[in-house]
PDB file of C-alpha atoms in Angstrom:
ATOM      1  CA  UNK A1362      99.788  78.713 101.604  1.00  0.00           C
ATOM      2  CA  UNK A1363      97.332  81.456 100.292  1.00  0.00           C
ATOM      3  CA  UNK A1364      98.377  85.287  99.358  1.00  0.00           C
ATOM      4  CA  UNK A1365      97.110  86.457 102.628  1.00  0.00           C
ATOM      5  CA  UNK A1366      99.303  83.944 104.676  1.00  0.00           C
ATOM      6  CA  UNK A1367     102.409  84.689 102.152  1.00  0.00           C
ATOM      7  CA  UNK A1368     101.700  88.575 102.823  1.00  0.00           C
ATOM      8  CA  UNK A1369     100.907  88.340 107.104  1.00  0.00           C
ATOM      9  CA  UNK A1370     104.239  86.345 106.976  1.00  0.00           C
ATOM     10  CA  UNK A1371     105.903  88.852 105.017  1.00  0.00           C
ATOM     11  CA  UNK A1372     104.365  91.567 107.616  1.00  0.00           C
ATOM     12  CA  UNK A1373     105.560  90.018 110.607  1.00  0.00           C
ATOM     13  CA  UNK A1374     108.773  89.246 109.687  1.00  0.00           C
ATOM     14  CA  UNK A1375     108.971  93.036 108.896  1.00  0.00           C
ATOM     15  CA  UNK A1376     107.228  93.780 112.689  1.00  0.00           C
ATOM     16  CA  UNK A1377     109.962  91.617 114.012  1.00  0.00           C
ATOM     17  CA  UNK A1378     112.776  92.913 112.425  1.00  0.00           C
ATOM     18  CA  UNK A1379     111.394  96.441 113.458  1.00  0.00           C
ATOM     19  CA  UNK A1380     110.948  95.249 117.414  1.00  0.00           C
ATOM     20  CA  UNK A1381     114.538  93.875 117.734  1.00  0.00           C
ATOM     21  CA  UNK A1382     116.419  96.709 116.427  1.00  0.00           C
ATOM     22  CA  UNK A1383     117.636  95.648 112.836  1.00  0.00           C
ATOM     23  CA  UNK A1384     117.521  97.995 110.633  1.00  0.00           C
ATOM     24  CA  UNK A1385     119.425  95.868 108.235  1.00  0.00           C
ATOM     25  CA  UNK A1386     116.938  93.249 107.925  1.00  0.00           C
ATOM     26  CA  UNK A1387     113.832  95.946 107.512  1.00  0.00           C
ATOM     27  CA  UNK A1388     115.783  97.154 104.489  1.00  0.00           C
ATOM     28  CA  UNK A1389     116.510  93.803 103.173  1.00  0.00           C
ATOM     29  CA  UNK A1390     112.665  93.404 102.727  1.00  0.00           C
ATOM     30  CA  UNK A1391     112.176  96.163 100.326  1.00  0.00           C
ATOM     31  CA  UNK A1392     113.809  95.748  96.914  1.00  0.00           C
ATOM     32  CA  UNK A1393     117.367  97.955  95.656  1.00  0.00           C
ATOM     33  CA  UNK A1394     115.014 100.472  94.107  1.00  0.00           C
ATOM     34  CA  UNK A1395     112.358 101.079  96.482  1.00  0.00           C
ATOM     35  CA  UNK A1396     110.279 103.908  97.946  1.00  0.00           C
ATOM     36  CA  UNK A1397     109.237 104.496 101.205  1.00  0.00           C
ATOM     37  CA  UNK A1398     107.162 107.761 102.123  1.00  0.00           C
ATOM     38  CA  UNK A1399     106.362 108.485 105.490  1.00  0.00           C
ATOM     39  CA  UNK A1400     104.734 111.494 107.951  1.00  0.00           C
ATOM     40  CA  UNK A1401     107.500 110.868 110.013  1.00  0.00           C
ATOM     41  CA  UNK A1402     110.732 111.472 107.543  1.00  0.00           C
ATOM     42  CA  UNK A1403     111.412 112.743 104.195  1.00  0.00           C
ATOM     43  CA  UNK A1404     110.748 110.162 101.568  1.00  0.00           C
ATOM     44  CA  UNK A1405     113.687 107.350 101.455  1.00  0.00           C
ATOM     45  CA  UNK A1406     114.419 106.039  98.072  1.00  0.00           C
ATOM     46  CA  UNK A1407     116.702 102.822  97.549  1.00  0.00           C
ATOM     47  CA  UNK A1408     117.659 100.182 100.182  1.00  0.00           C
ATOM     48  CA  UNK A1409     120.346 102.494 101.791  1.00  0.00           C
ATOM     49  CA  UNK A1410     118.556 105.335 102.460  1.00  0.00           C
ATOM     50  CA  UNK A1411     115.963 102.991 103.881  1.00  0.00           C
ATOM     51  CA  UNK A1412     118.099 101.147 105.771  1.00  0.00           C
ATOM     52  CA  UNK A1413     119.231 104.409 107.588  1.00  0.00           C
ATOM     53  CA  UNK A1414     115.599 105.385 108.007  1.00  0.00           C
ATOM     54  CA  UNK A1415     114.920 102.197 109.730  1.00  0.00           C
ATOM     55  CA  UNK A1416     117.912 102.728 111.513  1.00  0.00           C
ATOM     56  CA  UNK A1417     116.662 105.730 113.654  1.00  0.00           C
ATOM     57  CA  UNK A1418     113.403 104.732 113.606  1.00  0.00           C
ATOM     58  CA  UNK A1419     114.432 101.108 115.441  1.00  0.00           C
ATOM     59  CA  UNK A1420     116.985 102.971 117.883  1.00  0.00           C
ATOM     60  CA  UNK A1421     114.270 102.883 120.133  1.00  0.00           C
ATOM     61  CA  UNK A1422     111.754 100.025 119.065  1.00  0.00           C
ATOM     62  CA  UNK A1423     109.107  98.655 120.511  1.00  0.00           C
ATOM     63  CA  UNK A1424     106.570  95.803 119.503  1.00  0.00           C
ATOM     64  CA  UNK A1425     104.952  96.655 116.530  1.00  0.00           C
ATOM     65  CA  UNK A1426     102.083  94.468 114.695  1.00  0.00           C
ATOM     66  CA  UNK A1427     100.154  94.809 111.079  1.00  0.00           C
ATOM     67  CA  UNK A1428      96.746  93.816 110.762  1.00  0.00           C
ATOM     68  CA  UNK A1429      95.556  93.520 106.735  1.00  0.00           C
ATOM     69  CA  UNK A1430      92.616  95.410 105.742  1.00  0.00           C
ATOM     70  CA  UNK A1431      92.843  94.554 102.415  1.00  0.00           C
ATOM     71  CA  UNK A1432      95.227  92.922  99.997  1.00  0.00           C
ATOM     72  CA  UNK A1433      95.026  91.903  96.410  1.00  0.00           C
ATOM     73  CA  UNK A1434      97.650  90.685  93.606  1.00  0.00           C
ATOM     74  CA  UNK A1435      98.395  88.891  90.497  1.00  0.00           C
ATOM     75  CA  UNK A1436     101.225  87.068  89.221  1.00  0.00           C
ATOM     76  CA  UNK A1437     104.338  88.032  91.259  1.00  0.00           C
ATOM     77  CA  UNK A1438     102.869  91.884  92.374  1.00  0.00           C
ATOM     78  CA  UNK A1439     100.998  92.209  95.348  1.00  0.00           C
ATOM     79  CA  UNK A1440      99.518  95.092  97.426  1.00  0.00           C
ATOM     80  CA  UNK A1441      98.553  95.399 100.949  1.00  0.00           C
ATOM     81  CA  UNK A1442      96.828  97.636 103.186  1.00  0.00           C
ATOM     82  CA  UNK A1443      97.589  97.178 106.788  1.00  0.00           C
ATOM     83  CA  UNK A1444      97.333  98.895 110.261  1.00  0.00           C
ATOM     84  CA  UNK A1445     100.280  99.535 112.531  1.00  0.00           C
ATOM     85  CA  UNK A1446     100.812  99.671 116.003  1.00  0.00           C
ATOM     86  CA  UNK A1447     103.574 100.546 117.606  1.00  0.00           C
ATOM     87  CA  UNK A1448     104.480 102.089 120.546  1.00  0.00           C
ATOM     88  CA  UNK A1449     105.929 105.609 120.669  1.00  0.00           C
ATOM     89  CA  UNK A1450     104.263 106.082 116.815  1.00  0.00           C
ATOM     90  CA  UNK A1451     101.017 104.822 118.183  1.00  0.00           C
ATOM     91  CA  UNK A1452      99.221 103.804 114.854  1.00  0.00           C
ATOM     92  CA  UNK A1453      98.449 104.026 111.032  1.00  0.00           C
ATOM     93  CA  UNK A1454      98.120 102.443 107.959  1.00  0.00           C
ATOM     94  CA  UNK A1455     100.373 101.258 105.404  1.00  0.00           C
ATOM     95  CA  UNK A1456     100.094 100.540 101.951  1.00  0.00           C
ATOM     96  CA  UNK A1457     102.931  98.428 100.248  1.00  0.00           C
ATOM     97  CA  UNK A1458     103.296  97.309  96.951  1.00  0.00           C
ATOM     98  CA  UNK A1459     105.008  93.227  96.721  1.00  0.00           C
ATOM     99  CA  UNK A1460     107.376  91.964  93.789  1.00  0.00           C
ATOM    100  CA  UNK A1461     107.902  88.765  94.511  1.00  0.00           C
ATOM    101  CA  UNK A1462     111.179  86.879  92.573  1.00  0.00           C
ATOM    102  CA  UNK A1463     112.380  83.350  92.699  1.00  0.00           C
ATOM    103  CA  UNK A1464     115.728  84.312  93.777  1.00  0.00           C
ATOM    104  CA  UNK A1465     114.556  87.080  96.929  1.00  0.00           C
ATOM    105  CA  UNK A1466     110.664  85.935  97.559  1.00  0.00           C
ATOM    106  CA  UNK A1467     108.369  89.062  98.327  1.00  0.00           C
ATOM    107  CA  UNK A1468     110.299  92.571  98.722  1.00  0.00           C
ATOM    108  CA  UNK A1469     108.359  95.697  98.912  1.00  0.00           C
ATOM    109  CA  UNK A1470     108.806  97.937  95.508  1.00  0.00           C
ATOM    110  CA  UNK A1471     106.895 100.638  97.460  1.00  0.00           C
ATOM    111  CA  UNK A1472     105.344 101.702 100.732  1.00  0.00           C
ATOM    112  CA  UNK A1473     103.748 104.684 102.065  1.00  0.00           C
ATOM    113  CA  UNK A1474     102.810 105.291 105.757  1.00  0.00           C
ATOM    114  CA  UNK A1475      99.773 107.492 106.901  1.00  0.00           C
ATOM    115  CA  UNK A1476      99.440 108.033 110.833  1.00  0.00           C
ATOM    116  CA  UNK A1477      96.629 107.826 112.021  1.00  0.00           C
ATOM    117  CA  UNK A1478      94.741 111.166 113.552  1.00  0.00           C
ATOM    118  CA  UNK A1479      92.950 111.094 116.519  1.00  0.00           C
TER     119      UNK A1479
END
């Protein structure tokens, strides 16, 4: 399997998690001490305040898909640049930084979203 299948896979799962309400599983994709920055909340740092993020933000999910732009990595760190649908957000681009472990697999270390202007 090549980086760009190990990162779409890591992508959906996170799009799927996001569509079905589980705000537990988004957060369980980003690692204890993560960041995530959005336009759309104050920054949430650490897998509880993400989790809670997540958790108003999938309240009232819809679909949501990532297509990579652009991805790169070495060793167990990996980056990706993706765009987002989804539907009451509409669309952007996220960038997310990958650690990868042998006990977890890939977890995001950080992530920032950027909507997209019109």
């Amino acid at each position: 399997m090549t980086l760009r299948d190990k990162i779409q896979g890591w992508l959906d799962r996170m799009a799927r998690s996001y569509a079905a309400g589980d705000s537990g599983a988004c957060a369980d994709m980003f690692t204890e001490d993560a960041t995530l920055h959005s336009p759309f909340a104050p920054p949430a740092r650490g897998r509880i305040e993400i989790e809670t993020l997540h958790r108003d933000w999938t309240g009232t999910a819809t679909a949501k898909r990532f297509y990579i732009r652009s991805f790169g990595g070495s060793g167990d760190i990996a980056w990706v640049l993706a765009r987002f649908s989804e539907g009451d957000t509409g669309t952007g681009t996220t960038l997310a930084v990958l650690d990868r472990s042998a006990d977890t697999g890939w977890l995001c270390k950080a992530c920032s979203l950027n909507e997209e202007q019109t």
